[in-house]
Coordinates of C-alpha atoms and ligand atoms in Angstrom, one line a residue:
X1 CA 0.0 0.0 0.0
X2 CA 1.3 3.5 -0.8
X3 CA 1.9 5.9 2.0
X4 CA -0.7 8.1 0.4
X5 CA -3.4 5.6 1.2
X6 CA -2.6 5.3 4.9
X7 CA -4.0 7.4 7.7
X8 CA -2.5 10.6 8.9
X9 CA -1.6 9.0 12.2
X10 CA 0.2 6.2 10.4
X11 CA 2.1 8.6 8.2
X12 CA 3.0 10.8 11.3
X13 CA 4.2 7.8 13.2
X14 CA 6.3 6.5 10.3
X15 CA 7.9 9.9 9.9
X16 CA 8.7 10.1 13.6
X17 CA 10.2 6.6 13.6
X18 CA 12.3 7.3 10.5
X19 CA 10.5 4.7 8.4
X20 CA 9.9 7.2 5.7
X21 CA 11.5 10.6 4.9
X22 CA 9.4 13.7 4.6
X23 CA 11.0 14.2 1.2
X24 CA 9.8 10.8 -0.2
X25 CA 6.4 11.4 1.3
X26 CA 5.9 14.8 -0.2
X27 CA 7.1 13.6 -3.6
X28 CA 4.6 10.7 -3.2
X29 CA 1.7 13.1 -2.6
X30 CA 2.8 15.4 -5.3
X31 CA 2.9 12.5 -7.7
X32 CA -0.6 11.5 -6.7
X33 CA -1.7 15.1 -7.2
X34 CA -0.2 15.2 -10.7
X35 CA -2.0 12.0 -11.6
X36 CA -5.4 12.6 -10.1
X37 CA -5.9 16.4 -9.7
X38 CA -6.3 17.2 -13.4
X39 CA -9.6 15.2 -13.4
X40 CA -10.7 15.7 -9.8
X41 CA -9.8 19.4 -9.5
X42 CA -9.5 19.3 -5.7
X43 CA -6.6 21.7 -5.6
X44 CA -6.6 25.2 -7.0
X45 CA -3.0 25.9 -6.1
X46 CA -0.2 23.4 -5.3
X47 CA 2.9 24.8 -3.5
X48 CA 5.4 22.3 -4.9
X49 CA 8.7 24.1 -4.3
X50 CA 7.8 25.3 -0.9
X51 CA 6.6 21.8 0.2
X52 CA 9.8 20.2 -1.1
X53 CA 12.0 22.7 0.7
X54 CA 10.0 22.3 4.0
X55 CA 10.4 18.5 3.6
X56 CA 14.1 18.8 3.2
X57 CA 14.3 20.9 6.4
X58 CA 12.2 18.3 8.3
X59 CA 14.5 15.6 7.1
X60 CA 17.4 17.6 8.5
X61 CA 15.8 17.7 11.9
X62 CA 13.5 20.8 11.8
X63 CA 10.3 20.4 13.9
X64 CA 11.6 17.2 15.5
X65 CA 9.2 16.1 18.3
X66 CA 6.4 18.3 17.1
X67 CA 3.0 16.6 16.6
X68 CA 2.8 17.0 12.8
X69 CA 6.5 17.1 11.8
X70 CA 6.6 16.5 8.0
X71 CA 2.9 15.6 7.6
X72 CA 1.5 16.9 4.3
X73 CA -1.9 18.7 4.5
X74 CA -4.2 20.7 2.3
X75 CA -6.1 23.9 3.2
X76 CA -9.5 25.1 2.0
X77 CA -9.1 28.2 -0.1
X78 CA -11.2 30.4 2.1
X79 CA -8.5 30.3 4.8
X80 CA -6.1 33.2 4.4
X81 CA -2.5 32.3 3.7
X82 CA 0.4 34.7 3.2
X83 CA 1.7 32.2 0.6
X84 CA -0.2 32.1 -2.7
X85 CA -3.6 33.4 -3.4
X86 CA -6.8 33.1 -1.3
X87 CA -9.6 33.1 -3.8
X88 CA -12.6 31.5 -2.1
X89 CA -13.4 30.0 -5.5
X90 CA -14.5 33.5 -6.7
X91 CA -13.4 35.7 -9.5
X92 CA -14.0 38.6 -7.1
X93 CA -10.8 37.9 -5.3
X94 CA -9.0 35.8 -7.8
X95 CA -5.7 37.6 -7.2
X96 CA -6.1 38.4 -3.5
X97 CA -2.9 37.8 -1.5
X98 CA -3.7 37.9 2.2
X99 CA -1.5 40.0 4.4
X100 CA -1.6 37.3 7.2
X101 CA -2.1 33.6 7.7
X102 CA -5.2 32.2 9.4
X103 CA -4.5 31.1 13.0
X104 CA -5.6 27.5 12.4
X105 CA -3.1 27.2 9.4
X106 CA -0.4 28.9 11.4
X107 CA -0.9 26.4 14.3
X108 CA -0.6 23.5 11.8
X109 CA 2.7 24.9 10.5
X110 CA 4.0 25.5 14.0
X111 CA 3.3 21.8 14.7
X112 CA 5.5 21.0 11.7
X113 CA 2.9 20.3 9.0
X114 CA 3.7 20.8 5.4
X115 CA 1.0 22.6 3.4
X116 CA 0.7 21.1 -0.1
X117 CA -1.7 23.7 -1.4
X118 CA -5.2 25.3 -1.4
X119 CA -8.3 23.3 -2.2
X120 CA -11.4 24.3 -4.2
X121 CA -14.7 25.1 -2.7
X122 CA -18.1 26.5 -3.6
X123 CA -17.8 30.2 -4.1
X124 CA -17.4 31.8 -0.7
X125 CA -18.4 28.4 0.8
X126 CA -22.0 28.7 -0.5
X127 CA -23.1 25.4 -1.8
X128 CA -23.6 21.7 -1.2
X129 CA -22.0 20.2 -4.3
X130 CA -18.9 22.2 -5.2
X131 CA -20.3 23.0 -8.5
X132 CA -20.4 26.8 -7.6
X133 CA -16.7 27.2 -8.0
X134 CA -15.3 29.7 -10.4
X135 CA -12.4 27.3 -11.1
X136 CA -14.7 24.4 -12.2
X137 CA -16.5 21.7 -10.2
X138 CA -14.6 19.3 -8.0
X139 CA -15.4 15.6 -8.9
X140 CA -16.0 12.8 -6.4
X141 CA -13.0 10.5 -6.4
X142 CA -15.3 7.5 -5.8
X143 CA -17.2 8.2 -9.1
X144 CA -15.9 11.1 -11.2
X145 CA -19.4 11.7 -12.7
X146 CA -20.7 12.7 -9.3
X147 CA -20.3 15.7 -7.0
X148 CA -18.0 15.4 -3.9
X149 CA -20.4 17.4 -1.7
X150 CA -19.8 21.0 -0.7
X151 CA -18.6 23.4 0.1
X152 CA -15.3 21.9 1.3
X153 CA -15.4 19.3 -1.5
X154 CA -11.8 20.0 -2.6
X155 CA -10.5 19.1 0.9
X156 CA -12.6 16.0 1.2
X157 CA -11.7 14.8 -2.3
X158 CA -8.0 15.5 -1.7
X159 CA -8.0 13.3 1.4
X160 CA -10.1 10.5 -0.2
X161 CA -7.9 10.4 -3.3
X162 CA -4.6 10.3 -1.2
X163 CA -3.6 13.8 -2.4
X164 CA -2.8 14.8 1.2
X165 CA -2.8 13.1 4.6
X166 CA -5.4 15.4 6.1
X167 CA -7.1 18.8 5.5
X168 CA -8.8 21.8 6.9
X169 CA -12.3 22.9 5.8
X170 CA -15.0 25.2 7.1
X171 CA -18.5 24.3 8.1
X172 CA -21.3 26.8 8.2
X173 CA -24.2 24.4 7.5
X174 CA -22.6 21.1 6.8
X175 CA -19.7 22.0 4.5
X176 CA -17.3 19.6 6.2
X177 CA -19.7 16.8 7.1
X178 CA -21.5 16.5 3.7
X179 CA -18.4 16.2 1.6
X180 CA -16.8 13.9 4.1
X181 CA -19.8 11.6 3.9
X182 CA -20.0 11.6 0.1
X183 CA -16.2 11.0 -0.3
X184 CA -16.0 8.3 2.4
X185 CA -13.7 10.1 4.9
X186 CA -14.0 11.5 8.4
X187 CA -15.0 15.2 8.8
X188 CA -15.3 17.0 12.1
X189 CA -17.0 20.3 12.7
X190 CA -16.1 21.5 16.2
X191 CA -18.3 23.6 18.6
X192 CA -18.7 27.2 17.7
X193 CA -15.8 28.9 19.5
X194 CA -13.5 25.8 19.7
X195 CA -11.2 26.9 16.9
X196 CA -10.3 30.5 16.1
X197 CA -11.9 31.8 12.9
X198 CA -9.2 34.5 12.6
X199 CA -8.2 34.4 8.9
X200 CA -11.3 32.5 7.8
X201 CA -13.1 34.5 5.1
X202 CA -16.5 35.2 6.6
X203 CA -19.7 33.7 5.1
X204 CA -22.1 33.7 8.1
X205 CA -20.1 34.6 11.2
X206 CA -22.5 33.2 13.8
X207 CA -22.3 29.8 12.1
X208 CA -18.9 29.5 10.5
X209 CA -16.4 27.2 12.1
X210 CA -13.1 25.7 10.9
X211 CA -12.8 21.9 11.1
X212 CA -10.8 18.9 10.0
X213 CA -10.7 16.0 7.5
X214 CA -8.9 12.7 8.0
X215 CA -9.2 9.1 7.1
X216 CA -10.0 7.9 10.7
X217 CA -11.2 9.3 14.0
X218 CA -7.7 9.4 15.4
X219 CA -6.6 11.6 12.5
X220 CA -9.4 14.1 13.3
X221 CA -8.6 14.0 17.0
X222 CA -4.9 14.8 16.3
X223 CA -5.6 17.7 14.0
X224 CA -8.3 19.2 16.2
X225 CA -5.9 19.1 19.2
X226 CA -3.5 21.2 17.2
X227 CA -5.9 23.9 15.9
X228 CA -8.2 24.2 18.9
X229 CA -7.9 26.8 21.6
X230 CA -8.3 30.6 22.1
X231 CA -6.6 33.3 20.1
X232 CA -6.4 36.9 21.3
X233 CA -7.6 38.4 18.0
X234 CA -10.8 36.3 18.0
X235 CA -13.2 37.3 20.7
X236 CA -15.6 34.5 19.7
X237 CA -13.1 31.8 20.4
X238 CA -13.6 30.2 23.9
X239 CA -10.9 30.5 26.5
X240 CA -11.1 26.9 27.4
X241 CA -8.2 24.4 27.8
X242 CA -7.7 21.9 25.0
X243 CA -7.9 18.3 26.2
X244 CA -5.8 15.6 24.7
X245 CA -8.4 14.5 22.2
X246 CA -6.5 11.5 21.0
X247 CA -6.2 10.1 24.5
X248 CA -9.9 10.9 25.2
X249 CA -11.0 9.1 22.0
X250 CA -9.4 5.9 23.4
X251 CA -11.2 5.9 26.7
X252 CA -13.8 3.3 27.4
X253 CA -17.3 4.2 26.2
X254 CA -18.9 2.1 29.0
X255 CA -21.7 4.0 30.6
X256 CA -22.3 6.4 27.7
X257 CA -25.7 6.8 26.2
X258 CA -26.4 7.5 22.5
X259 CA -29.7 9.1 21.4
X260 CA -31.6 8.3 18.3
X261 CA -33.8 11.2 17.2
X262 CA -36.9 9.9 15.5
X263 CA -37.1 13.1 13.3
X264 CA -33.9 11.9 11.5
X265 CA -35.3 8.5 10.5
X266 CA -37.4 10.0 7.7
X267 CA -39.0 8.0 4.9
X268 CA -37.1 10.3 2.6
X269 CA -33.9 8.4 3.6
X270 CA -32.4 5.9 1.0
X271 CA -33.1 2.4 2.3
X272 CA -29.3 1.9 2.6
X273 CA -29.2 4.9 5.0
X274 CA -31.8 3.1 7.2
X275 CA -29.7 -0.1 7.1
X276 CA -26.6 1.9 8.1
X277 CA -28.5 3.3 11.1
X278 CA -29.6 -0.1 12.2
X279 CA -26.0 -1.5 12.0
X280 CA -24.7 1.5 13.9
X281 CA -27.2 1.0 16.7
X282 CA -26.2 -2.7 17.0
X283 CA -22.6 -1.7 17.1
X284 CA -23.1 0.8 19.9
X285 CA -25.2 -1.7 21.9
X286 CA -22.5 -4.4 21.5
X287 CA -19.9 -2.0 22.9
X288 CA -22.0 -1.4 26.0
X289 CA -23.4 2.0 24.9
X290 CA -27.1 2.3 25.8
X291 CA -29.4 3.5 23.0
X292 CA -32.2 5.8 24.0
X293 CA -34.9 7.5 21.9
X294 CA -34.9 11.3 21.9
X295 CA -36.9 13.9 20.1
X296 CA -35.8 17.1 18.4
X297 CA -39.3 18.4 17.4
X298 CA -38.1 21.6 15.7
X299 CA -35.9 19.7 13.2
X300 CA -38.2 20.3 10.2
X301 CA -37.7 24.1 10.6
X302 CA -33.9 23.9 10.3
X303 CA -33.5 24.5 6.6
X304 CA -35.7 27.6 6.5
X305 CA -34.1 29.0 9.6
X306 CA -30.6 28.3 8.4
X307 CA -31.2 29.8 4.9
X308 CA -32.6 33.0 6.5
X309 CA -29.8 33.4 9.1
X310 CA -27.0 32.5 6.7
X311 CA -28.2 34.7 3.8
X312 CA -28.7 37.6 6.1
X313 CA -25.2 37.4 7.5
X314 CA -23.7 36.7 4.0
X315 CA -25.4 39.8 2.6
X316 CA -23.7 41.9 5.2
X317 CA -20.3 40.1 5.1
X318 CA -20.1 40.3 1.4
X319 CA -20.8 44.0 1.2
X320 CA -17.0 44.5 1.5
X321 CA -16.5 43.3 -2.1
X322 CA -17.2 46.7 -3.5
X323 CA -14.6 47.1 -6.2
X324 CA -12.8 49.7 -4.1
X325 CA -11.1 48.1 -1.2
X326 CA -9.7 45.0 -2.8
X327 CA -10.3 42.5 -5.5
X328 CA -12.0 42.8 -8.9
X329 CA -13.2 46.1 -10.3
X330 CA -15.3 46.4 -13.4
X331 CA -13.5 48.2 -16.3
X332 CA -16.8 49.3 -17.7
X333 CA -17.9 51.4 -14.6
X334 CA -18.6 55.1 -15.4
X335 CA -19.4 56.3 -11.9
X336 CA -19.2 55.2 -8.3
X337 CA -22.6 53.4 -8.3
X338 CA -21.5 51.5 -11.4
X339 CA -18.2 50.6 -9.7
X340 CA -20.3 48.8 -7.0
X341 CA -23.0 47.4 -9.2
X342 CA -21.0 46.3 -12.3
X343 CA -18.2 44.9 -10.2
X344 CA -20.6 42.7 -8.2
X345 CA -22.6 41.8 -11.3
X346 CA -19.5 40.7 -13.2
X347 CA -17.5 39.0 -10.5
X348 CA -20.0 37.1 -8.3
X349 CA -21.5 33.8 -9.4
X350 CA -25.3 33.2 -9.5
X351 CA -25.5 31.4 -6.1
X352 CA -23.7 34.2 -4.3
X353 CA -25.9 36.8 -5.9
X354 CA -29.0 34.8 -4.9
X355 CA -27.8 34.7 -1.3
X356 CA -27.1 38.4 -1.2
X357 CA -30.5 39.2 -2.6
X358 CA -32.3 36.8 -0.2
X359 CA -30.3 38.1 2.8
X360 CA -30.9 41.7 1.9
X361 CA -34.6 41.0 1.6
X362 CA -35.0 39.2 5.0
X363 CA -33.1 42.1 6.6
X364 CA -35.1 44.9 4.9
X365 CA -37.4 47.0 7.0
X366 CA -40.9 45.6 6.8
X367 CA -39.6 42.0 6.4
X368 CA -37.0 42.0 9.2
X369 CA -39.5 40.9 11.9
X370 CA -41.3 38.4 9.7
X371 CA -38.2 36.6 8.6
X372 CA -34.9 37.4 10.3
X373 CA -36.2 38.0 13.8
X374 CA -38.5 35.0 13.6
X375 CA -35.6 32.8 12.3
X376 CA -33.6 33.9 15.4
X377 CA -36.4 32.8 17.6
X378 CA -36.7 29.4 15.9
X379 CA -32.9 29.1 16.1
X380 CA -33.3 29.3 19.9
X381 CA -36.0 26.6 19.9
X382 CA -33.7 24.3 17.9
X383 CA -30.9 24.9 20.4
X384 CA -33.3 24.1 23.2
X385 CA -34.3 20.9 21.5
X386 CA -30.6 19.8 21.7
X387 CA -30.2 21.0 25.3
X388 CA -33.2 18.8 26.3
X389 CA -32.0 15.8 24.3
X390 CA -28.5 16.0 25.9
X391 CA -30.1 15.7 29.3
X392 CA -31.0 12.2 28.3
X393 CA -27.9 11.1 26.2
X394 CA -24.3 11.9 25.6
X395 CA -24.5 12.2 21.8
X396 CA -27.1 11.8 19.0
X397 CA -26.6 9.5 16.1
X398 CA -28.1 10.2 12.7
X399 CA -27.3 10.1 9.0
X400 CA -25.3 12.9 7.5
X401 CA -27.5 13.0 4.4
X402 CA -30.6 11.2 3.1
X403 CA -28.6 9.4 0.3
X404 CA -25.3 9.2 -1.6
X405 CA -23.7 11.8 -3.9
X406 CA -25.7 12.8 -7.0
X407 CA -24.6 13.3 -10.5
X408 CA -22.8 16.5 -11.6
X409 CA -25.4 18.9 -12.9
X410 CA -28.4 17.0 -11.5
X411 CA -29.6 19.7 -9.1
X412 CA -28.0 22.8 -10.7
X413 CA -31.4 24.2 -11.8
X414 CA -33.2 23.6 -8.5
X415 CA -31.8 25.7 -5.6
X416 CA -34.4 24.4 -3.2
X417 CA -33.5 20.8 -3.9
X418 CA -29.8 21.7 -3.4
X419 CA -30.6 23.4 -0.1
X420 CA -32.4 20.3 1.1
X421 CA -29.2 18.3 1.0
X422 CA -28.3 20.1 4.2
X423 CA -31.4 18.9 6.1
X424 CA -29.4 16.8 8.6
X425 CA -26.4 19.1 9.0
X426 CA -27.6 22.7 9.5
X427 CA -29.2 22.3 12.9
X428 CA -25.8 21.5 14.4
X429 CA -24.5 24.9 13.3
X430 CA -27.6 26.7 14.4
X431 CA -27.1 25.2 17.9
X432 CA -23.3 25.8 17.9
X433 CA -22.6 22.1 18.8
X434 CA -20.0 19.8 17.4
X435 CA -20.7 17.2 14.7
X436 CA -18.7 14.5 13.1
X437 CA -19.4 12.5 9.9
X438 CA -17.9 9.0 9.7
X439 CA -17.7 6.6 6.8
X440 CA -20.9 4.7 7.3
X441 CA -22.0 2.2 4.7
X442 CA -21.6 2.1 0.9
X443 CA -24.4 1.7 -1.5
X444 CA -24.0 0.3 -5.0
X445 CA -25.2 2.7 -7.7
X446 CA -24.6 2.0 -11.4
X447 CA -21.7 -0.3 -10.6
X448 CA -20.0 2.1 -8.2
X449 CA -19.7 1.8 -4.4
X450 CA -20.9 5.2 -3.1
X451 CA -20.1 6.2 0.5
X452 CA -22.7 7.2 3.0
X453 CA -22.0 9.1 6.2
X454 CA -23.0 8.4 9.8
X455 CA -23.2 11.6 11.8
X456 CA -22.7 12.0 15.6
X457 CA -23.8 15.3 17.3
X458 CA -22.6 16.1 20.8
X459 CA -23.2 18.8 23.5
X460 CA -21.2 22.0 23.1
X461 CA -17.5 21.6 23.8
X462 CA -17.9 17.8 24.3
X463 CA -15.7 16.9 21.3
X464 CA -13.8 14.4 23.4
X465 CA -17.0 12.4 24.1
X466 CA -18.0 12.6 20.4
X467 CA -14.6 11.2 19.4
X468 CA -14.9 8.4 21.9
X469 CA -18.2 7.4 20.5
X470 CA -17.0 7.8 17.0
X471 CA -14.2 5.3 17.7
X472 CA -16.7 2.8 19.0
X473 CA -18.5 2.9 15.7
X474 CA -15.2 2.9 13.7
X475 CA -13.8 0.1 15.7
X476 CA -16.8 -2.1 15.1
X477 CA -16.4 -1.9 11.3
Ligands
LIG1 N1 -24.6 23.9 2.0 C1 -24.7 24.9 2.9 C2 -24.9 26.3 2.3 O1 -24.8 26.3 1.1 C3 -23.6 24.9 3.9 C4 -22.4 25.6 3.4 C5 -21.3 25.6 4.4 O2 -21.3 24.9 5.4 N2 -20.3 26.5 4.1 O3 -25.0 27.3 2.9

């Protein structure tokens, strides 16, 4: 087996033991990128020379003893990096060079990681399929005629295809968990405030959170431990100590209780999703984890609430792309108003425009109370559902999506259908709680084995417990 198909933890341990050099490893991943990226389009930029130079330094003893010394990773292209461009998959900031590096990326580099490049995403992280990317859609490595899921599809596809050992993504309404599920990898969205958002280009600031991709639960635990923790320039980041997530993931699950929410066992689920849930429950029971039924009655309002809150915040956050401060400016503009309007008309894609219009509408006087304010109230009810449920159990198990990845182009003309892909992921962001998607089952469609994700949701800042239960499921496979 190639190193590129092993887990991040295996790669890390092999590097530390001297069983492989960072140079050979980086060359291996670069070779894989050369072979697979032209079709999959996971990377927008690859930092070949820099990665090789860093690998040489690691092989000469740099970063010795650090947790990620020599481990090759990929970064979603909405995380600012001083190296290369930060485009967010948008023509608007195609040539934007950030003056600073996002805290999460900086922490990875301080831990000795080697960043191989920046991965493609739906424009400004708005989407569920990765088809809204100005640099072309990302393809699913399990079946290149299908979408990888969005918006962190590039990161998920890069991990799944062995083009990096692990990756960072961002999750506002499911953008880590959905692509992880559809590409067959592990994706973890931490609690709101667990990881600093400093340097993450804002989409919906009350929902956005940086998270990680790996091949197994240990990979996710290791990466989370490195990027978590407070940062003085981000007041929304919680000043809480960071536990040893890897050690916590290996503790006994005895005495823990897992909840099944009946609202997630919908008839809309693919039969293979129902079977995956049954297998999961059997595995938990076999490991001594009690299974209890819980109810999250406001679940059906999640999608409408999310698409009001996120569009409202997006319309405000994206006002900064005005053709004046940075990024694209229309050459055809004759006056100041045209600088704004033509710039935005020419450089934003259709989905971003739709979100800005929806968001402006729900915030406008006369509609604010009926839409935005009401959505905030429902958001509170959704959070209270989880608070009540977590009084009865330690985590909730549910599917990540109702079915496997769909064909490229299949939902492009139907925004509502596209939004409904997030039905099982958005409530987690609205409540600010952590969620993880694990490779669940596979389902055979047209001769291809397509992955499905099993999702675990936990109480706020209880990532350690979530990881422990995730390992129970993974270990039973
Ligand atoms: N699919 C969701 C959306 O389009 C989630 C995106 C995300 O988490 N960044 O808003």
